[in-house]
Coordinates of C-alpha atoms in Angstrom, one line a residue:
M73 CA -11.1 52.5 -75.9
S74 CA -9.8 50.6 -79.1
T75 CA -6.3 50.9 -78.7
A76 CA -6.5 50.1 -75.1
G77 CA -8.2 46.9 -75.8
T78 CA -5.7 46.2 -78.4
G79 CA -2.8 46.8 -76.0
A80 CA -4.4 44.6 -73.5
V81 CA -4.7 41.7 -76.2
G82 CA -1.2 42.6 -77.7
G83 CA 0.0 42.0 -73.7
L84 CA -1.7 38.6 -73.2
D85 CA -0.1 37.6 -76.5
R86 CA 3.3 38.3 -75.6
F87 CA 2.8 37.1 -72.0
F88 CA 1.5 33.5 -73.3
E89 CA 3.4 33.9 -76.8
I90 CA 0.4 32.7 -78.2
S91 CA 1.4 34.4 -81.8
A92 CA 5.0 32.7 -81.1
R93 CA 3.7 29.3 -80.8
G94 CA 1.4 29.8 -83.6
S95 CA -1.7 30.0 -82.1
T96 CA -4.9 32.5 -81.7
M97 CA -6.8 33.4 -78.8
S98 CA -9.9 31.6 -80.4
R99 CA -8.0 28.6 -80.7
E100 CA -6.8 29.0 -76.9
V101 CA -10.6 29.3 -75.9
R102 CA -11.8 26.4 -77.9
G103 CA -9.0 24.4 -76.7
G104 CA -9.8 25.3 -72.9
L105 CA -13.2 24.5 -73.4
A106 CA -12.5 21.1 -75.0
T107 CA -10.2 20.1 -72.2
F108 CA -12.7 21.2 -69.5
F109 CA -15.5 19.1 -70.8
T110 CA -13.3 16.1 -71.3
M111 CA -12.1 16.3 -67.4
A112 CA -15.0 17.8 -66.0
Y113 CA -16.3 14.4 -64.9
I114 CA -13.6 14.6 -61.9
V115 CA -16.0 16.8 -60.0
V116 CA -18.5 14.0 -59.6
L117 CA -16.0 10.9 -60.0
N118 CA -13.4 11.9 -57.3
P119 CA -16.4 12.1 -54.7
L120 CA -17.7 8.9 -55.7
I121 CA -14.2 7.4 -55.3
L122 CA -13.3 9.2 -51.8
G123 CA -16.6 9.6 -50.5
G124 CA -17.4 6.0 -50.9
K125 CA -15.2 4.3 -48.3
G126 CA -15.0 5.1 -44.4
D127 CA -11.3 5.7 -42.8
I128 CA -10.3 3.2 -39.9
T129 CA -12.8 5.1 -37.6
G130 CA -15.5 4.5 -40.2
A131 CA -16.1 8.1 -40.8
M132 CA -16.7 8.9 -44.6
L133 CA -16.1 12.4 -46.4
P134 CA -19.0 14.2 -47.3
M135 CA -19.5 14.3 -51.0
A136 CA -20.7 17.8 -51.5
A137 CA -17.6 19.0 -49.9
L138 CA -15.8 16.7 -52.0
A139 CA -17.1 18.0 -55.2
A140 CA -16.9 21.6 -54.2
G141 CA -13.1 21.1 -53.0
T142 CA -12.2 18.9 -56.1
A143 CA -13.5 22.0 -58.4
L144 CA -11.6 24.5 -56.4
V145 CA -8.3 23.0 -56.5
A146 CA -8.5 22.2 -60.1
G147 CA -9.4 25.6 -61.0
L148 CA -6.7 27.4 -58.8
L149 CA -4.0 25.1 -59.7
T150 CA -4.8 25.0 -63.7
I151 CA -4.9 28.7 -63.9
L152 CA -1.4 28.7 -62.0
M153 CA 0.0 26.2 -64.6
G154 CA -1.1 28.7 -67.0
V155 CA 0.2 31.9 -65.5
W156 CA 3.7 30.3 -64.4
G157 CA 4.1 27.2 -66.4
R158 CA 2.8 29.0 -69.5
F159 CA 1.6 25.5 -71.0
P160 CA -1.8 24.2 -71.9
L161 CA -1.9 21.2 -68.9
A162 CA -4.7 21.1 -66.8
L163 CA -4.6 19.5 -63.3
A164 CA -7.3 17.8 -61.2
A165 CA -7.4 15.1 -58.5
G166 CA -5.3 12.2 -59.9
L167 CA -7.1 8.9 -60.8
G168 CA -5.5 5.9 -59.3
V169 CA -3.8 8.2 -56.4
N170 CA -7.1 8.8 -55.1
A171 CA -8.3 5.3 -55.3
L172 CA -4.9 4.3 -53.4
V173 CA -5.9 7.0 -50.7
A174 CA -9.4 5.6 -50.3
L175 CA -8.6 1.7 -50.6
E176 CA -5.3 1.1 -48.9
I177 CA -4.3 4.3 -46.8
A178 CA -7.5 5.4 -45.4
P179 CA -8.5 2.1 -43.8
K180 CA -5.4 2.2 -42.1
M181 CA -5.4 5.7 -40.0
T182 CA -7.9 8.8 -40.3
W183 CA -9.1 10.8 -43.4
A184 CA -7.2 13.8 -42.1
D185 CA -3.8 11.5 -41.5
A186 CA -4.2 10.2 -45.2
M187 CA -4.4 13.4 -46.4
G188 CA -1.7 14.5 -44.3
L189 CA 0.7 12.0 -46.3
V190 CA -0.6 13.5 -49.6
V191 CA 0.6 16.7 -48.3
I192 CA 4.2 15.2 -47.5
E193 CA 4.5 13.7 -50.9
G194 CA 3.7 16.8 -52.6
V195 CA 6.5 18.6 -50.5
I196 CA 9.2 16.2 -51.3
I197 CA 8.3 16.2 -55.0
G198 CA 8.6 19.9 -54.4
I199 CA 11.9 19.7 -53.4
L200 CA 12.8 17.1 -55.9
V201 CA 11.9 19.8 -58.6
L202 CA 13.8 22.8 -56.8
T203 CA 17.0 20.9 -56.3
G204 CA 17.0 19.6 -60.3
L205 CA 16.6 16.2 -59.5
R206 CA 13.1 15.8 -60.9
T207 CA 14.2 17.8 -64.3
A208 CA 17.6 15.8 -64.5
V209 CA 15.6 12.4 -64.4
F210 CA 13.4 13.7 -67.1
H211 CA 16.4 14.3 -69.2
S212 CA 18.0 11.1 -68.6
V213 CA 15.2 9.1 -70.6
P214 CA 16.4 8.7 -74.0
M215 CA 14.0 10.6 -76.7
Q216 CA 12.6 7.4 -78.3
L217 CA 11.4 6.2 -75.1
K218 CA 9.8 9.3 -74.6
T219 CA 7.9 9.3 -77.9
A220 CA 6.8 5.8 -76.4
I221 CA 5.6 7.5 -73.3
G222 CA 3.4 9.9 -75.5
V223 CA 2.1 6.7 -77.7
G224 CA 1.3 4.7 -74.7
I225 CA -0.7 7.4 -73.1
G226 CA -2.4 7.9 -76.4
L227 CA -3.5 3.9 -76.5
F228 CA -4.3 4.4 -72.5
L229 CA -6.6 7.4 -73.5
A230 CA -8.5 5.3 -76.1
I231 CA -9.1 2.4 -74.0
I232 CA -10.3 4.8 -71.2
G233 CA -12.8 6.2 -73.8
F234 CA -14.3 3.2 -74.8
V235 CA -14.3 1.5 -71.3
D236 CA -15.9 4.9 -69.9
A237 CA -18.4 4.8 -72.5
G238 CA -19.2 1.1 -72.2
F239 CA -18.3 0.2 -75.7
V240 CA -15.7 -2.2 -74.0
R241 CA -16.7 -4.0 -70.9
S242 CA -15.6 -6.9 -68.5
T243 CA -17.4 -10.4 -69.8
G244 CA -17.3 -11.6 -66.2
T245 CA -15.5 -14.7 -67.5
G246 CA -11.5 -15.2 -67.7
S247 CA -11.6 -15.8 -71.5
P248 CA -12.0 -13.6 -72.9
P249 CA -11.6 -10.7 -70.1
I250 CA -13.3 -8.0 -72.1
G251 CA -15.6 -7.6 -75.2
M252 CA -17.7 -5.1 -77.0
G253 CA -20.7 -3.7 -75.2
I254 CA -23.1 -6.1 -73.6
N255 CA -22.6 -9.7 -74.7
G256 CA -20.8 -8.6 -77.7
T257 CA -23.1 -6.3 -79.1
I258 CA -23.9 -2.4 -78.9
I259 CA -27.6 -2.8 -77.7
T260 CA -28.2 0.2 -75.4
W261 CA -29.1 3.7 -76.3
P262 CA -25.8 5.1 -74.6
G263 CA -23.8 2.9 -76.7
L264 CA -25.6 4.3 -79.7
V265 CA -25.0 8.0 -78.6
F266 CA -21.2 7.2 -78.4
V267 CA -20.8 5.6 -81.6
V268 CA -22.8 8.4 -83.3
G269 CA -20.9 10.9 -81.5
L270 CA -17.3 9.1 -82.6
L271 CA -18.1 8.9 -86.2
L272 CA -19.4 12.5 -86.2
T273 CA -16.1 13.8 -84.6
A274 CA -14.3 11.2 -86.5
V275 CA -15.7 13.2 -89.6
L276 CA -15.2 16.5 -88.4
V277 CA -11.6 16.2 -87.6
A278 CA -10.7 14.0 -90.9
R279 CA -12.2 17.4 -92.7
K280 CA -10.3 19.5 -90.5
V281 CA -13.4 21.6 -89.1
K282 CA -12.4 24.0 -86.4
G283 CA -13.5 22.9 -82.8
A284 CA -14.3 19.4 -84.1
I285 CA -13.9 17.6 -80.8
L286 CA -15.5 20.2 -78.8
I287 CA -18.4 20.0 -81.4
G288 CA -18.8 16.4 -80.8
I289 CA -18.9 16.8 -77.4
V290 CA -21.6 19.3 -77.4
A291 CA -23.6 17.5 -80.2
S292 CA -23.2 14.2 -78.3
T293 CA -24.4 15.5 -75.2
V294 CA -27.4 17.1 -77.0
L295 CA -28.5 13.9 -78.5
A296 CA -28.0 12.4 -75.2
I297 CA -30.3 14.7 -73.5
I298 CA -32.8 14.1 -76.2
V299 CA -32.5 10.1 -75.8
E300 CA -32.9 10.2 -72.1
A301 CA -35.9 12.3 -72.4
V302 CA -37.6 9.9 -74.6
A303 CA -36.3 6.5 -73.6
K304 CA -35.9 7.2 -70.0
V305 CA -32.6 5.1 -69.8
G306 CA -31.6 6.0 -66.3
P307 CA -28.3 5.4 -64.4
S308 CA -26.5 2.5 -64.7
F309 CA -27.4 1.5 -61.0
V310 CA -31.0 1.7 -59.9
D311 CA -31.6 1.1 -56.4
G312 CA -28.1 -0.4 -55.8
K313 CA -28.6 -2.8 -58.8
P314 CA -26.8 -2.6 -61.8
N315 CA -28.6 -1.5 -65.2
P316 CA -26.0 -2.5 -67.9
A317 CA -28.1 -0.6 -70.5
G318 CA -28.1 2.5 -68.4
W319 CA -25.8 6.0 -68.5
S320 CA -22.3 5.8 -67.1
L321 CA -22.0 8.2 -64.1
N322 CA -24.3 11.1 -65.1
V323 CA -27.7 10.8 -66.7
P324 CA -28.0 13.6 -69.2
S325 CA -30.9 16.0 -68.6
V326 CA -31.8 19.6 -68.4
P327 CA -31.1 20.2 -64.5
T328 CA -33.8 21.4 -62.5
K329 CA -31.4 23.3 -60.3
W330 CA -28.5 25.6 -62.0
V331 CA -26.5 27.0 -59.0
A332 CA -25.4 25.6 -55.7
V333 CA -23.4 27.1 -52.6
P334 CA -20.1 25.3 -52.4
D335 CA -19.3 23.5 -49.4
L336 CA -15.3 24.0 -48.4
S337 CA -15.4 22.8 -45.0
L338 CA -12.7 19.9 -46.1
L339 CA -10.2 22.7 -46.8
G340 CA -7.2 22.5 -44.2
H341 CA -8.5 19.0 -42.9
F342 CA -5.1 17.1 -42.8
N343 CA -2.6 15.9 -40.1
V344 CA 0.8 15.6 -41.3
L345 CA 1.8 13.6 -38.1
G346 CA -1.1 11.3 -37.2
G347 CA -0.3 8.5 -39.6
W348 CA 2.9 8.1 -38.1
K349 CA 1.7 7.1 -34.9
T350 CA -1.7 5.2 -36.1
A351 CA 0.2 2.8 -38.9
G352 CA 3.5 3.2 -37.9
P353 CA 6.6 4.7 -39.7
I354 CA 7.7 1.7 -42.0
V355 CA 3.9 1.6 -43.3
V356 CA 3.9 5.6 -43.6
I357 CA 7.0 5.3 -45.7
M358 CA 5.7 2.8 -48.1
F359 CA 2.7 4.5 -48.7
V360 CA 4.4 8.1 -49.3
F361 CA 7.1 6.1 -51.6
T362 CA 4.1 4.7 -53.5
L363 CA 2.5 7.9 -54.0
L364 CA 5.4 9.6 -54.8
L365 CA 7.0 7.2 -57.4
T366 CA 3.2 7.6 -59.0
D367 CA 3.0 11.5 -59.0
F368 CA 6.7 11.8 -60.1
F369 CA 6.5 9.7 -63.6
D370 CA 2.7 10.1 -64.4
T371 CA 3.1 14.1 -64.8
M372 CA 6.4 13.5 -66.7
G373 CA 4.8 11.4 -69.1
T374 CA 1.9 13.4 -69.3
M375 CA 3.8 16.4 -70.2
V376 CA 5.8 15.1 -72.8
A377 CA 2.8 13.5 -74.5
V378 CA 0.7 17.0 -74.4
A379 CA 3.7 18.6 -76.0
Q380 CA 4.3 15.9 -78.5
E381 CA 0.9 16.1 -79.5
G382 CA 1.3 19.8 -80.0
G383 CA 4.2 19.8 -81.6
M384 CA 5.8 21.9 -78.6
L385 CA 8.9 19.7 -78.0
Q386 CA 12.0 21.5 -78.3
E387 CA 14.7 19.8 -80.4
D388 CA 16.3 18.0 -77.6
G389 CA 13.3 16.6 -76.7
T390 CA 12.4 18.6 -73.6
V391 CA 9.3 20.8 -72.9
P392 CA 9.6 24.5 -72.5
R393 CA 9.4 25.4 -69.0
T394 CA 10.1 22.2 -67.7
R395 CA 11.0 23.2 -64.0
E396 CA 8.0 25.7 -63.3
I397 CA 5.6 22.8 -64.9
L398 CA 7.1 20.6 -62.9
L399 CA 6.9 22.6 -59.7
V400 CA 3.4 23.6 -60.1
D401 CA 2.6 20.0 -60.3
S402 CA 4.0 19.3 -57.0
I403 CA 2.3 22.2 -55.5
A404 CA -0.8 20.7 -57.1
A405 CA 0.0 17.4 -55.1
A406 CA 0.4 19.0 -51.5
A407 CA -2.9 21.3 -52.4
G408 CA -4.8 18.5 -53.1
G409 CA -4.0 16.9 -49.7
A410 CA -4.7 20.4 -47.7
A411 CA -8.0 20.3 -49.5
S412 CA -9.1 16.6 -48.8
T413 CA -9.3 15.9 -52.5
S414 CA -6.2 13.6 -52.8
S415 CA -3.1 14.4 -54.5
N416 CA -3.9 16.6 -57.8
T417 CA -1.7 16.2 -61.0
S418 CA -1.4 16.9 -64.6
Y419 CA -4.4 15.6 -66.7
I420 CA -3.6 13.6 -70.0
E421 CA -7.3 15.1 -71.0
S422 CA -5.5 18.4 -71.8
A423 CA -4.3 16.6 -75.1
A424 CA -7.8 17.0 -75.9
G425 CA -7.6 20.8 -75.6
V426 CA -4.2 20.7 -77.7
A427 CA -5.9 19.0 -80.4
E428 CA -8.3 21.8 -80.7
G429 CA -5.4 24.3 -81.0
A430 CA -4.3 25.2 -77.4
R431 CA -0.6 26.0 -77.5
T432 CA -0.4 28.4 -74.5
G433 CA -1.2 28.7 -70.8
F434 CA -4.2 31.2 -72.1
A435 CA -6.0 27.9 -72.7
N436 CA -5.7 27.1 -68.8
L437 CA -7.5 30.4 -67.7
V438 CA -10.2 29.2 -69.5
T439 CA -10.3 25.7 -68.1
G440 CA -9.6 26.8 -64.6
G441 CA -12.0 29.2 -64.7
L442 CA -15.1 26.8 -65.7
F443 CA -13.7 24.5 -62.9
L444 CA -14.2 27.5 -60.3
L445 CA -18.0 28.1 -61.8
A446 CA -18.1 24.3 -61.1
M447 CA -18.5 24.7 -57.7
F448 CA -21.5 27.1 -58.0
L449 CA -22.6 25.3 -61.3
A450 CA -22.2 21.6 -59.9
P451 CA -25.6 20.7 -61.6
L452 CA -24.3 21.7 -65.0
V453 CA -21.5 19.5 -64.6
T454 CA -23.4 16.5 -64.4
V455 CA -25.2 17.2 -67.9
V456 CA -22.2 15.6 -70.1
P457 CA -22.3 11.8 -70.0
F458 CA -19.1 9.9 -70.2
E459 CA -20.8 8.5 -73.5
A460 CA -20.5 11.8 -75.0
A461 CA -17.2 13.1 -73.5
S462 CA -15.4 9.9 -74.0
T463 CA -15.7 10.5 -78.0
A464 CA -12.8 13.1 -77.6
L465 CA -10.5 10.7 -75.4
V466 CA -10.7 8.3 -78.3
I467 CA -10.0 10.6 -81.2
V468 CA -7.3 11.9 -79.2
G469 CA -5.7 8.6 -78.5
F470 CA -5.7 8.1 -82.2
L471 CA -3.9 11.8 -82.8
M472 CA -1.4 10.6 -80.1
M473 CA -0.7 7.5 -81.5
T474 CA 0.4 8.9 -84.9
S475 CA 3.7 9.7 -83.2
V476 CA 4.7 5.6 -83.3
R477 CA 6.4 6.0 -86.5
N478 CA 9.3 8.0 -84.8
I479 CA 10.4 5.0 -83.1
D480 CA 13.2 2.6 -84.5
W481 CA 11.8 -0.7 -84.5
T482 CA 14.4 -2.5 -86.2
D483 CA 16.5 -1.3 -83.3
Y484 CA 15.3 -3.8 -80.6
E485 CA 17.5 -2.0 -77.9
I486 CA 14.8 0.7 -77.8
G487 CA 11.8 -1.2 -80.1
I488 CA 11.4 -3.5 -77.1
P489 CA 11.4 -1.3 -74.2
A490 CA 9.1 1.1 -76.3
F491 CA 6.8 -1.6 -77.1
L492 CA 6.5 -2.5 -73.2
T493 CA 6.1 1.1 -72.5
I494 CA 3.0 1.3 -75.1
V495 CA 1.3 -1.8 -74.2
V496 CA 1.8 -1.9 -70.4
M497 CA 0.1 1.3 -70.0
P498 CA -3.6 0.5 -71.4
F499 CA -3.4 -3.2 -70.1
T500 CA -2.7 -2.2 -66.4
Y501 CA -4.6 1.2 -66.2
S502 CA -1.5 3.0 -65.3
I503 CA 1.0 5.3 -66.8
S504 CA 3.6 5.0 -64.1
N505 CA 3.7 1.1 -64.9
G506 CA 4.3 1.5 -68.7
I507 CA 6.9 3.9 -67.8
G508 CA 8.4 1.3 -65.2
A509 CA 8.4 -1.6 -67.3
G510 CA 10.0 0.6 -70.4
V511 CA 12.8 1.9 -68.0
I512 CA 13.6 -1.5 -66.5
S513 CA 13.6 -3.4 -69.9
Y514 CA 15.7 -0.6 -71.7
V515 CA 18.4 -0.7 -68.6
L516 CA 18.5 -4.4 -68.6
I517 CA 18.6 -5.1 -72.4
K518 CA 21.7 -2.3 -72.4
L519 CA 23.1 -4.3 -69.5
A520 CA 22.9 -7.7 -71.1
K521 CA 24.6 -6.5 -74.4
G522 CA 27.6 -5.1 -72.4
K523 CA 26.6 -1.3 -73.1
V524 CA 26.5 0.0 -69.6
R525 CA 27.9 3.7 -70.7
D526 CA 24.8 4.1 -72.9
V527 CA 22.7 4.3 -69.6
H528 CA 22.5 7.5 -67.8
P529 CA 23.7 7.2 -64.2
L530 CA 20.2 8.4 -63.3
L531 CA 18.3 5.9 -65.0
W532 CA 19.7 3.5 -63.0
A533 CA 18.5 4.7 -60.0
V534 CA 15.3 4.9 -61.6
A535 CA 15.3 1.8 -62.5
L536 CA 16.0 0.2 -59.3
L537 CA 13.1 2.4 -57.5
F538 CA 10.7 0.8 -60.2
V539 CA 12.0 -2.4 -59.0
V540 CA 11.0 -1.5 -55.8
Y541 CA 7.7 0.1 -56.8
F542 CA 6.8 -3.3 -59.0
L543 CA 7.6 -5.3 -55.8
R544 CA 5.7 -3.1 -53.3
G545 CA 2.7 -6.1 -52.8
V546 CA 5.4 -8.6 -51.7
L547 CA 7.1 -5.7 -49.3
E548 CA 3.9 -4.6 -48.1
K549 CA 2.7 -8.3 -47.2
A550 CA 6.0 -8.7 -45.4
I551 CA 5.3 -5.6 -43.4
F552 CA 2.0 -6.3 -42.4

């Protein structure tokens, strides 16, 4: 019995290269748990984004089916990434892409047609991976610009954490556009929970306590449940009216119902040809191009940032098993469309798991398994409020920001593009926008200084595509 168990563990160790990457089974489990808890919100948030809008016929997608489908695809593809890509990168419905599908694409066609375009986009990305083009583009990006992408994503994560927790809010005025809390003060119970949780996590990380980020999330959640039980804070919206002092997204409380049968009725509800007839080929091509470009570079940036955080970048700045990682990601994009949950993509929240010690795909088995359980245990997923989970995002943002020291700021040819990459991501809430700003400025500066040969030929094509990407608003107005 003992020998068999040791053999099984040894087999897993060799397959996932756990020891070879300086990790342990316990670290992988902690990392998988941390990643799940920092991105479990998507099971609740994705249905709110996709289910809150109607298509061209006014039809709306059922929330319960969206939640189940979101958890199912996230679980299966995260596990596939772990087994095939062997990299601690979790996947789920992409934020930003789901908003694009709900707000821009669905109103011009049916939901089935819109999800059909997502499937098309995933297939195209898969072809680009199989032909080697997507990997070649990744290698064409200068190493210091890749570093800037990771730093920018770290800053982006931090601002996401602050905003989701309500620590940073819109002021509703032109100047300043954002501020701290409500009218410049933290006067809410949720805000207090976030601050206490953030400081606790910071202390634990500084003291190098094992499981610091996960402990911070759990402790913050417990505190949130106690606060809600005593103060009866309630949600951020009550009867359709805003409650600024309420909890963001989830109200922390012990659920009265623990298990629910998943509704998988939306699986396979897509049509790859319908949109071409309803909206016309030009509009469809523009939508597919936008989806393609967003997914294409979001994943590349996320992959580098996660590898950078865990010290897993190879000497040439590449990520181990890049081709396999990108291929799984492309499958996830198509799978998300096929399940009517929008394109699935790699999540930067995976960096929370890496910060907890995850270095291999074994952590994905934990994260993916929890997502599959979330189909049945949806009530438990809603226990963790943003105010608790966001503490991890801010701390991970700090950890990722530390790589900024590897950029040569005295060389303006790389320093300026790196700076634009870093600041555009959080200021525009888009990884793709940051990468685009960095690539375009890098190519332009090299051209202006007569150093055309320093730019990889593929990077010229990428820069041109990003120019089209940034001009898409003008192009869409001209088309529509």
